[in-house]
């Protein structure tokens, strides 16, 4: 019997709300679409303007969260379980965000969801980024420019029953990319926008005797896919002394993501 795996943990403790459908009879196109939507959901997303946190030193800690459109996963859910009245069409993410700036406009970034166990499901995610605010070398009034490199990895595993066979399914996802970022310093508000290029690599596998892939695609219990995409995003950060609040829209792998951030910077 096909089922939806649901995780709900409090965002205030940097946990993640995520849903994945039970996998069965997956085609090559299904795997590609699952990879795109999961990769878009977990790509590095600190929601910060191009400016560094300080000319000499600065740091920021907070919580980030987002919701990702998942129409293709919804189609898989509906196909494998036609009685499902409201198939999953969103993925969500949350994590602890930290950043430290040092001289020469260098900022190191980390977003982390420590590995969590919830019943039969285990999930963990982290991403790292390094941002260089190169406009610090040649200041531009009211504007900052930066380039960011980033890498992220997500591991999800869960137990399911496929064709009456107990099965453990695992998904390993990796993303990496580079981004060009610009922002305007309007004192309290810092609107920003960026364009980038992101690659993805996803491996889906199952243990046991059950077959999660369509046999016309593969008879193996593991399969991988990769790809790349341009990335576009725009957002705004509100600076209230040490409190920072940000909202962002992004499109990557033909998938839309809306995100928010609550943090403290010093």
Coordinates of C-alpha atoms in Angstrom, one line a residue:
X1 CA 0.0 0.0 0.0
X2 CA 1.4 3.4 -1.0
X3 CA 1.7 6.0 1.8
X4 CA 2.8 9.5 2.6
X5 CA 5.6 9.9 5.1
X6 CA 5.1 13.0 7.2
X7 CA 7.6 14.7 9.5
X8 CA 6.6 17.6 11.7
X9 CA 9.2 19.0 14.1
X10 CA 9.3 22.5 15.6
X11 CA 11.1 25.1 13.5
X12 CA 12.3 26.8 16.7
X13 CA 14.5 23.7 17.3
X14 CA 15.7 23.7 13.7
X15 CA 13.8 20.7 12.7
X16 CA 12.2 20.1 9.3
X17 CA 8.7 19.6 8.0
X18 CA 8.9 17.3 5.0
X19 CA 6.7 14.9 3.2
X20 CA 7.7 12.3 0.6
X21 CA 5.5 9.8 -1.2
X22 CA 5.9 6.1 -1.1
X23 CA 8.1 5.2 -4.1
X24 CA 7.0 2.4 -6.5
X25 CA 7.2 1.7 -10.2
X26 CA 9.4 4.8 -10.7
X27 CA 10.4 5.7 -14.3
X28 CA 13.5 7.5 -15.4
X29 CA 11.4 10.7 -15.7
X30 CA 10.0 10.2 -12.2
X31 CA 13.5 10.0 -10.8
X32 CA 14.6 13.1 -12.7
X33 CA 11.6 15.0 -11.4
X34 CA 12.1 13.8 -7.8
X35 CA 15.8 14.9 -8.0
X36 CA 14.8 18.4 -9.3
X37 CA 12.3 19.1 -6.6
X38 CA 14.4 17.7 -3.7
X39 CA 17.5 19.5 -5.0
X40 CA 15.6 22.8 -5.3
X41 CA 14.3 22.4 -1.7
X42 CA 17.7 21.8 -0.1
X43 CA 20.0 24.0 -2.1
X44 CA 22.1 26.4 0.1
X45 CA 19.8 29.4 0.9
X46 CA 21.1 31.8 3.6
X47 CA 18.9 34.7 2.5
X48 CA 21.6 37.4 3.0
X49 CA 22.4 40.5 1.0
X50 CA 25.7 40.9 -0.7
X51 CA 27.2 43.0 2.1
X52 CA 29.5 41.4 4.6
X53 CA 28.6 41.5 8.3
X54 CA 31.4 43.9 9.2
X55 CA 34.6 45.4 7.8
X56 CA 36.7 43.6 10.5
X57 CA 34.4 41.0 12.0
X58 CA 30.8 40.1 12.4
X59 CA 28.5 37.1 12.9
X60 CA 24.9 36.1 12.4
X61 CA 22.8 33.3 13.8
X62 CA 19.2 32.4 13.2
X63 CA 16.6 30.2 11.6
X64 CA 15.7 29.7 8.0
X65 CA 12.7 28.0 6.5
X66 CA 11.1 27.6 3.1
X67 CA 8.3 26.0 1.1
X68 CA 9.0 24.4 -2.3
X69 CA 6.5 23.7 -5.1
X70 CA 6.4 19.9 -5.8
X71 CA 3.9 19.4 -8.6
X72 CA 5.7 16.4 -10.1
X73 CA 5.8 14.6 -6.7
X74 CA 2.1 15.3 -6.4
X75 CA 1.6 13.5 -9.8
X76 CA 3.5 10.5 -8.6
X77 CA 1.5 10.4 -5.4
X78 CA -1.8 10.5 -7.3
X79 CA -0.7 7.9 -9.8
X80 CA 0.5 5.4 -7.2
X81 CA -2.4 6.1 -4.9
X82 CA -5.5 7.2 -7.0
X83 CA -7.6 7.4 -3.8
X84 CA -5.5 10.1 -2.4
X85 CA -7.8 13.2 -2.3
X86 CA -5.1 15.8 -1.6
X87 CA -1.7 14.6 -2.9
X88 CA 1.5 16.1 -1.6
X89 CA 2.4 19.2 -3.7
X90 CA 4.8 21.0 -1.4
X91 CA 8.1 20.3 0.3
X92 CA 9.4 22.3 3.2
X93 CA 12.7 22.8 4.9
X94 CA 14.1 24.5 8.0
X95 CA 17.5 24.7 9.7
X96 CA 20.0 26.7 11.8
X97 CA 21.8 29.4 9.9
X98 CA 25.2 30.8 10.9
X99 CA 27.6 33.2 9.2
X100 CA 30.9 34.8 10.2
X101 CA 32.6 37.7 8.3
X102 CA 36.3 38.4 8.4
X103 CA 38.5 41.1 6.7
X104 CA 38.6 41.5 2.9
X105 CA 34.9 40.9 2.6
X106 CA 35.0 37.1 3.2
X107 CA 31.9 35.5 4.9
X108 CA 31.6 31.8 5.7
X109 CA 28.0 30.4 5.9
X110 CA 26.5 27.3 7.3
X111 CA 22.9 25.9 7.3
X112 CA 22.4 22.7 9.3
X113 CA 19.7 20.3 10.3
X114 CA 21.3 17.7 12.5
X115 CA 20.3 14.2 11.8
X116 CA 16.8 13.5 13.2
X117 CA 14.9 10.3 13.8
X118 CA 11.1 10.3 13.7
X119 CA 9.6 6.8 13.9
X120 CA 10.8 4.9 10.8
X121 CA 12.3 8.0 9.2
X122 CA 15.8 9.5 9.5
X123 CA 16.7 12.8 7.9
X124 CA 19.7 15.2 8.0
X125 CA 20.9 18.2 5.9
X126 CA 23.7 20.6 5.8
X127 CA 25.0 23.2 3.3
X128 CA 28.1 25.4 3.3
X129 CA 28.8 28.6 1.5
X130 CA 31.7 31.1 1.1
X131 CA 30.7 34.7 0.0
X132 CA 33.2 37.3 -1.1
X133 CA 31.9 40.9 -1.1
X134 CA 34.3 42.1 -3.8
X135 CA 32.8 45.6 -3.9
X136 CA 34.6 46.1 -0.5
X137 CA 37.8 46.6 -2.6
X138 CA 36.2 49.4 -4.7
X139 CA 33.2 50.8 -2.7
X140 CA 30.0 51.7 -4.7
X141 CA 27.7 54.1 -2.9
X142 CA 24.6 52.3 -1.5
X143 CA 25.4 49.1 -3.3
X144 CA 27.3 45.9 -2.6
X145 CA 28.4 43.1 -5.0
X146 CA 29.4 39.6 -4.0
X147 CA 30.1 36.1 -5.4
X148 CA 29.2 32.9 -3.5
X149 CA 30.3 29.3 -3.8
X150 CA 28.2 26.7 -2.0
X151 CA 27.8 22.9 -1.4
X152 CA 25.0 20.9 0.3
X153 CA 24.1 17.4 1.1
X154 CA 20.9 15.8 2.3
X155 CA 20.3 12.2 3.5
X156 CA 16.8 10.8 3.9
X157 CA 15.8 7.2 4.7
X158 CA 12.5 5.6 5.7
X159 CA 10.8 2.3 6.0
X160 CA 7.9 1.5 3.7
X161 CA 5.8 -1.5 2.6
X162 CA 5.9 -2.0 -1.1
X163 CA 3.8 -4.8 -2.6
X164 CA 3.5 -6.3 0.9
X165 CA 7.3 -6.3 1.3
X166 CA 9.0 -4.4 4.1
X167 CA 11.5 -2.1 2.4
X168 CA 13.9 0.6 3.5
X169 CA 14.2 3.5 1.0
X170 CA 17.0 6.0 1.1
X171 CA 17.7 9.2 -0.9
X172 CA 21.1 10.9 -1.0
X173 CA 21.1 14.4 -2.6
X174 CA 24.0 16.7 -3.3
X175 CA 24.0 20.2 -4.7
X176 CA 26.8 22.7 -5.5
X177 CA 27.0 26.0 -7.3
X178 CA 28.2 29.6 -7.7
X179 CA 26.1 32.8 -7.4
X180 CA 26.6 36.4 -8.3
X181 CA 24.7 38.7 -5.8
X182 CA 23.9 42.4 -5.7
X183 CA 22.1 44.4 -3.0
X184 CA 21.2 48.0 -2.2
X185 CA 21.9 49.4 1.3
X186 CA 18.9 51.5 2.2
X187 CA 19.7 51.6 5.9
X188 CA 16.7 49.7 7.4
X189 CA 16.0 47.8 4.1
X190 CA 18.4 45.8 2.0
X191 CA 16.8 44.5 -1.2
X192 CA 18.9 42.0 -3.1
X193 CA 18.9 39.8 -6.2
X194 CA 21.1 37.2 -7.7
X195 CA 21.8 34.8 -10.5
X196 CA 23.7 31.5 -10.3
X197 CA 24.4 28.1 -11.7
X198 CA 23.6 25.0 -9.6
X199 CA 24.4 21.3 -10.2
X200 CA 22.6 18.3 -8.6
X201 CA 23.3 14.6 -8.0
X202 CA 20.7 12.3 -6.6
X203 CA 20.8 8.6 -5.7
X204 CA 17.7 6.7 -4.8
X205 CA 18.0 3.1 -3.5
X206 CA 16.0 0.4 -1.7
X207 CA 16.9 -2.6 0.3
X208 CA 14.9 -5.9 0.4
X209 CA 13.2 -7.8 -2.3
X210 CA 10.7 -5.1 -3.4
X211 CA 11.2 -3.3 -6.7
X212 CA 10.7 0.5 -6.5
X213 CA 11.7 1.2 -10.1
X214 CA 9.7 0.3 -13.3
X215 CA 11.5 -2.7 -14.7
X216 CA 11.5 -1.1 -18.2
X217 CA 13.7 1.6 -16.6
X218 CA 16.0 -0.6 -14.4
X219 CA 15.9 -3.9 -12.5
X220 CA 18.5 -2.6 -10.0
X221 CA 17.7 -1.5 -6.5
X222 CA 19.6 1.7 -6.9
X223 CA 19.7 4.5 -9.5
X224 CA 21.2 7.9 -9.9
X225 CA 20.6 11.0 -11.9
X226 CA 22.3 14.4 -12.2
X227 CA 21.8 17.7 -13.9
X228 CA 22.3 21.5 -13.7
X229 CA 20.2 24.6 -13.8
X230 CA 20.4 28.4 -13.7
X231 CA 19.2 29.9 -10.5
X232 CA 17.4 33.2 -10.0
X233 CA 16.3 34.8 -6.8
X234 CA 15.3 38.1 -5.2
X235 CA 14.6 39.1 -1.6
X236 CA 14.7 41.8 1.0
X237 CA 16.2 42.0 4.4
X238 CA 14.8 44.2 7.2
X239 CA 17.5 45.3 9.7
X240 CA 16.2 46.3 13.2
X241 CA 19.3 46.9 15.2
X242 CA 20.5 43.3 15.9
X243 CA 17.3 41.7 14.6
X244 CA 17.1 40.7 10.9
X245 CA 14.1 39.4 9.0
X246 CA 14.3 38.4 5.4
X247 CA 11.9 37.0 2.7
X248 CA 13.0 35.5 -0.6
X249 CA 11.6 34.1 -3.8
X250 CA 13.8 31.7 -5.9
X251 CA 13.5 29.6 -9.0
X252 CA 16.0 26.8 -9.7
X253 CA 15.6 23.5 -11.5
X254 CA 12.3 24.9 -12.9
X255 CA 11.0 24.9 -9.3
X256 CA 9.7 27.8 -7.2
X257 CA 10.7 28.3 -3.6
X258 CA 9.5 30.9 -1.1
X259 CA 11.6 31.3 2.1
X260 CA 12.0 33.4 5.2
X261 CA 14.7 34.1 7.8
X262 CA 14.7 35.3 11.4
X263 CA 18.2 36.0 12.8
X264 CA 20.4 38.1 15.0
X265 CA 23.6 39.8 13.8
X266 CA 26.4 41.4 15.8

